[in-house]
PDB file of C-alpha atoms in Angstrom:
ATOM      1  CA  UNK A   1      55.994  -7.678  44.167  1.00  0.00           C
ATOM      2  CA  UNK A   2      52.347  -7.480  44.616  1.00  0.00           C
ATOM      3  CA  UNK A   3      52.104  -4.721  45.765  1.00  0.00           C
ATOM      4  CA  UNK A   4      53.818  -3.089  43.058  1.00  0.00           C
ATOM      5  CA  UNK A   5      51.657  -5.037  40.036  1.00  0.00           C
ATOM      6  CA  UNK A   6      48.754  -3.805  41.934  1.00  0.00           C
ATOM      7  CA  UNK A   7      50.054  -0.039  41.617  1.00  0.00           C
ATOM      8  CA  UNK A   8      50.677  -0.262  38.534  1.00  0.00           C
ATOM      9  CA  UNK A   9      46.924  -1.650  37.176  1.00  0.00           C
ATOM     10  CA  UNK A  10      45.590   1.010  39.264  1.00  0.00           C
ATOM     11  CA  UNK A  11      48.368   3.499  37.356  1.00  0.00           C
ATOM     12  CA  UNK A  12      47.341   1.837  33.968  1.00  0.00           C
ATOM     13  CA  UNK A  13      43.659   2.317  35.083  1.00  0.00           C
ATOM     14  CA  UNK A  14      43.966   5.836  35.346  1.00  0.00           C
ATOM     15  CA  UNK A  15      45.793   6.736  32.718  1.00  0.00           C
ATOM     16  CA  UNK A  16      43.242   4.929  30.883  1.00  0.00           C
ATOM     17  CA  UNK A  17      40.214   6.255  32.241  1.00  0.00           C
ATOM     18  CA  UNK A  18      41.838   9.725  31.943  1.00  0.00           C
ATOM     19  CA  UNK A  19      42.879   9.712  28.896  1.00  0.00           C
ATOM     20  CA  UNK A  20      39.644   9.561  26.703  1.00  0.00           C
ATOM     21  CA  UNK A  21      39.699  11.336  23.646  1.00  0.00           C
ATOM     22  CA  UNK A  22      38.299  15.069  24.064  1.00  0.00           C
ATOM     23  CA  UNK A  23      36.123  16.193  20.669  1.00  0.00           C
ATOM     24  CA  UNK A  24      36.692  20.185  20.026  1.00  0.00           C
ATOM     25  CA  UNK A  25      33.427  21.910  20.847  1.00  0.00           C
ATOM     26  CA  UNK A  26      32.523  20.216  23.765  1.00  0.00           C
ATOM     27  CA  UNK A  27      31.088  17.538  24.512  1.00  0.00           C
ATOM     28  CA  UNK A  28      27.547  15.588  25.089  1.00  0.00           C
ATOM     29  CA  UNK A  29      26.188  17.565  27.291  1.00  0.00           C
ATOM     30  CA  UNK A  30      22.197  16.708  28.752  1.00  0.00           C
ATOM     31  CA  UNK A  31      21.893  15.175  24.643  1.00  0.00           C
ATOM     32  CA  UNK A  32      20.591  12.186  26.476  1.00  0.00           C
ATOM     33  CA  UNK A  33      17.775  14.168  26.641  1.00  0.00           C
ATOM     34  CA  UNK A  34      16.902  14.838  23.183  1.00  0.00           C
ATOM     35  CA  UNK A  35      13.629  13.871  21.962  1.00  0.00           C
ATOM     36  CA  UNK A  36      13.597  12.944  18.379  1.00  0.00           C
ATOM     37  CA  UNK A  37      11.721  16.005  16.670  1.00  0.00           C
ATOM     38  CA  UNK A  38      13.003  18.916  18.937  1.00  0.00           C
ATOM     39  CA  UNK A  39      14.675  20.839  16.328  1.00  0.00           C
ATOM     40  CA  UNK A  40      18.199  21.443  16.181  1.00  0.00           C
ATOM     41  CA  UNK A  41      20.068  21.809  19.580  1.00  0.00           C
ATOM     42  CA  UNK A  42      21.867  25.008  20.235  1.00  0.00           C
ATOM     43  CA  UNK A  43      24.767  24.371  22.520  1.00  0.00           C
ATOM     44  CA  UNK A  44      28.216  26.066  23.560  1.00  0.00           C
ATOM     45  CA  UNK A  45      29.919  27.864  26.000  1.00  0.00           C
ATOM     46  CA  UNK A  46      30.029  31.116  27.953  1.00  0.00           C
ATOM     47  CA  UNK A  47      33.769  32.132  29.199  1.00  0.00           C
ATOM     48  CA  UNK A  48      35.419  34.874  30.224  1.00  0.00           C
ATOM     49  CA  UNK A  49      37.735  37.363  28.446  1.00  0.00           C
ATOM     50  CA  UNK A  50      40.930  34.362  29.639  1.00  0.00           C
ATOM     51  CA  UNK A  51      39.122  31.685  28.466  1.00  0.00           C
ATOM     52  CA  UNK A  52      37.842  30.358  31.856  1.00  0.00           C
ATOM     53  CA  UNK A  53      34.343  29.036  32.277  1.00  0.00           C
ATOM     54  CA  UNK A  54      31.468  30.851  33.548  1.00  0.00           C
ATOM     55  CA  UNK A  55      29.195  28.449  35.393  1.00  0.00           C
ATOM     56  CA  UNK A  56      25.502  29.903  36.539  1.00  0.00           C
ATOM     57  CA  UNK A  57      25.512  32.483  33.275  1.00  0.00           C
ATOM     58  CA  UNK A  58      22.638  32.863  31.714  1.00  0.00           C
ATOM     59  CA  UNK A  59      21.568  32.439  27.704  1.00  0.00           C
ATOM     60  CA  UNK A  60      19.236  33.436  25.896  1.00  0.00           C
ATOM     61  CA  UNK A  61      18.102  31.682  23.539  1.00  0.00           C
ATOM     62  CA  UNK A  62      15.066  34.419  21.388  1.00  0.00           C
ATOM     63  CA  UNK A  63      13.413  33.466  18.521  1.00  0.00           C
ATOM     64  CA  UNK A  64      12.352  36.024  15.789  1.00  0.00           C
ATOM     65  CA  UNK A  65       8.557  34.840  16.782  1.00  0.00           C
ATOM     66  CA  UNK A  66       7.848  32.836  19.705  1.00  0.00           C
ATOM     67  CA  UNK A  67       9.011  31.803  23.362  1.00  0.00           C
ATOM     68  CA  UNK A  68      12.399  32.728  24.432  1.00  0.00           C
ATOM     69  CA  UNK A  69      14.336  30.155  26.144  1.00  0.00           C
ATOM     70  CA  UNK A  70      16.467  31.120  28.905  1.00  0.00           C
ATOM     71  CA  UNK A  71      18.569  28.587  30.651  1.00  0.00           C
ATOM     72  CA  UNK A  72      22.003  28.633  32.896  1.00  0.00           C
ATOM     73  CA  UNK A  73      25.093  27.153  32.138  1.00  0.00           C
ATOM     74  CA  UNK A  74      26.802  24.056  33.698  1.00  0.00           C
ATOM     75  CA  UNK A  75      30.412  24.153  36.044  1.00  0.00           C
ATOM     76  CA  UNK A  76      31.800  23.749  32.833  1.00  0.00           C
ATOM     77  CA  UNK A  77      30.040  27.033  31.121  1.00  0.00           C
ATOM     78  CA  UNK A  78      28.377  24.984  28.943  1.00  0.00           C
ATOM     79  CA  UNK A  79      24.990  24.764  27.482  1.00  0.00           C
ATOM     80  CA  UNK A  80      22.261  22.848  25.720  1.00  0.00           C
ATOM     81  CA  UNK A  81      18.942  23.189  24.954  1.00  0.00           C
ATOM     82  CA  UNK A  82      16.109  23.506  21.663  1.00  0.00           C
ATOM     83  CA  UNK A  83      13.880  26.110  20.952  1.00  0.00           C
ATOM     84  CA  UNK A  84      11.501  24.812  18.473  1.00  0.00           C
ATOM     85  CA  UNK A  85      11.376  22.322  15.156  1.00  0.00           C
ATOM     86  CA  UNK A  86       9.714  24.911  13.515  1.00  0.00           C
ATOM     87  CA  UNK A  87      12.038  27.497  13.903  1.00  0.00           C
ATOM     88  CA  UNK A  88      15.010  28.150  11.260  1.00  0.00           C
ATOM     89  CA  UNK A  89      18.260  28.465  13.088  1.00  0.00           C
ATOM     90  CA  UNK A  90      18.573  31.691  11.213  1.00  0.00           C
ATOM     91  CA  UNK A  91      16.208  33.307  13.405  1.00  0.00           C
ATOM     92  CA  UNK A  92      17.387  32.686  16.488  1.00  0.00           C
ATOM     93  CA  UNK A  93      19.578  34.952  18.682  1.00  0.00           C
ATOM     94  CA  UNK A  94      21.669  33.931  21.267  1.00  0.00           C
ATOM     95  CA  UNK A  95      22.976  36.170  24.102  1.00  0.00           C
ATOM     96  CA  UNK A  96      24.404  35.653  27.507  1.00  0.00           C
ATOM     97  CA  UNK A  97      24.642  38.168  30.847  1.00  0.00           C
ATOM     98  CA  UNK A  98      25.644  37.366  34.123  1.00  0.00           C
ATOM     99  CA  UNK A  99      26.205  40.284  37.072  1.00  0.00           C
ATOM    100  CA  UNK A 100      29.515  41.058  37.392  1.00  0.00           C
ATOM    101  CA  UNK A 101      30.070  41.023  33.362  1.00  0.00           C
ATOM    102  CA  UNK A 102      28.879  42.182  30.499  1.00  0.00           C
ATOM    103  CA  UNK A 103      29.011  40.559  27.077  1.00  0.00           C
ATOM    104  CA  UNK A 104      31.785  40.809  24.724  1.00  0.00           C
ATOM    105  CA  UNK A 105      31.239  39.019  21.783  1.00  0.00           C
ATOM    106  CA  UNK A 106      29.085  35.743  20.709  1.00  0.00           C
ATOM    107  CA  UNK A 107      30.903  33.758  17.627  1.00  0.00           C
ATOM    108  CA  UNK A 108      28.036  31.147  16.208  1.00  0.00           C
ATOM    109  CA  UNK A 109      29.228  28.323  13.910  1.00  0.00           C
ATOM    110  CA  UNK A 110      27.124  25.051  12.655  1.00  0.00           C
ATOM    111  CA  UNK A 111      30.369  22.539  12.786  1.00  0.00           C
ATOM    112  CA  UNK A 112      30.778  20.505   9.735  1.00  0.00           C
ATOM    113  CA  UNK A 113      28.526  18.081   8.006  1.00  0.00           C
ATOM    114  CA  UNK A 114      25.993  19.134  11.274  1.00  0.00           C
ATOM    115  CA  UNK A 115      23.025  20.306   8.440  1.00  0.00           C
ATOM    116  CA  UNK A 116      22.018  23.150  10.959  1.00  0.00           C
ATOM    117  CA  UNK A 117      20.707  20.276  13.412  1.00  0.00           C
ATOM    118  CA  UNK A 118      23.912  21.589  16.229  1.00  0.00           C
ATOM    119  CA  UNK A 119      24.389  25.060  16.519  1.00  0.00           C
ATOM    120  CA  UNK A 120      27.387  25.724  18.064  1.00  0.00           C
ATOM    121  CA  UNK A 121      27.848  29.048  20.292  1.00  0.00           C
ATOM    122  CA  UNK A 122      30.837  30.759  21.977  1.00  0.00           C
ATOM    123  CA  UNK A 123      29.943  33.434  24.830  1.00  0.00           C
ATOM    124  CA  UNK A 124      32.664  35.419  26.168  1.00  0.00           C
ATOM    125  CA  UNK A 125      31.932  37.691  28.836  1.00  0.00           C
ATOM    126  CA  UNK A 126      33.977  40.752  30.309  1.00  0.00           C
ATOM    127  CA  UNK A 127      34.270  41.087  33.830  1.00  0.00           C
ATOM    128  CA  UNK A 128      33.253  44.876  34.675  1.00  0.00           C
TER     129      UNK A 128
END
């Protein structure tokens, strides 16, 4: 009977540990390493045309004036990163590429009550 109580904590366990609420959007990616004053943080995901991640794909991150950021994505596609606290989010473009694909379509969206300090970008690729 031990045994079996033992399973089931390690079942319970699991479940529990698995079963951690998932926010739409993503999730906290590298924001352990915001510094207060970096601007907003631009953040998202590149998939393909199915849906599926695209891990190693690179964005772009260009402002109107100023440095371009260029950074890769995660396993997971996804992305994080500033450009500058000086810079309206306006004026920054975002793009993706990787070889193999070219890109489809880039849907931008500040998610609610955010006050343009999380910019929020979907990158889907098309395998060529």
């Amino acid at each position: 009977m031990t045994v079996l109580m033992r399973m089931m904590a390690l079942v319970a366990a699991g479940v529990l540990a698995l079963g951690a609420p998932a926010f739409a959007g993503g999730d906290d990616y590298d924001a352990a390493n915001d510094t207060e004053g970096a601007g907003p943080a631009y953040f998202g995901f590149v998939r393909d045309q199915r849906g599926a991640p695209v891990s190693d794909a690179q964005v772009f991150l260009t402002p109107k004036s100023g440095q371009q950021v260029a950074l890769k994505t995660n396993v997971l596609g996804l992305y994080r990163s500033h450009v500058n606290k000086d810079t309206l989010p306006d004026d920054v473009a975002i793009s993706c590429e990787k070889d193999g694909y070219r890109q489809d379509k880039v849907f931008r969206r500040t998610p609610p009550g955010a006050k343009d300090m999380f910019i929020e970008t979907d990158c889907t690729l098309r395998r060529l």
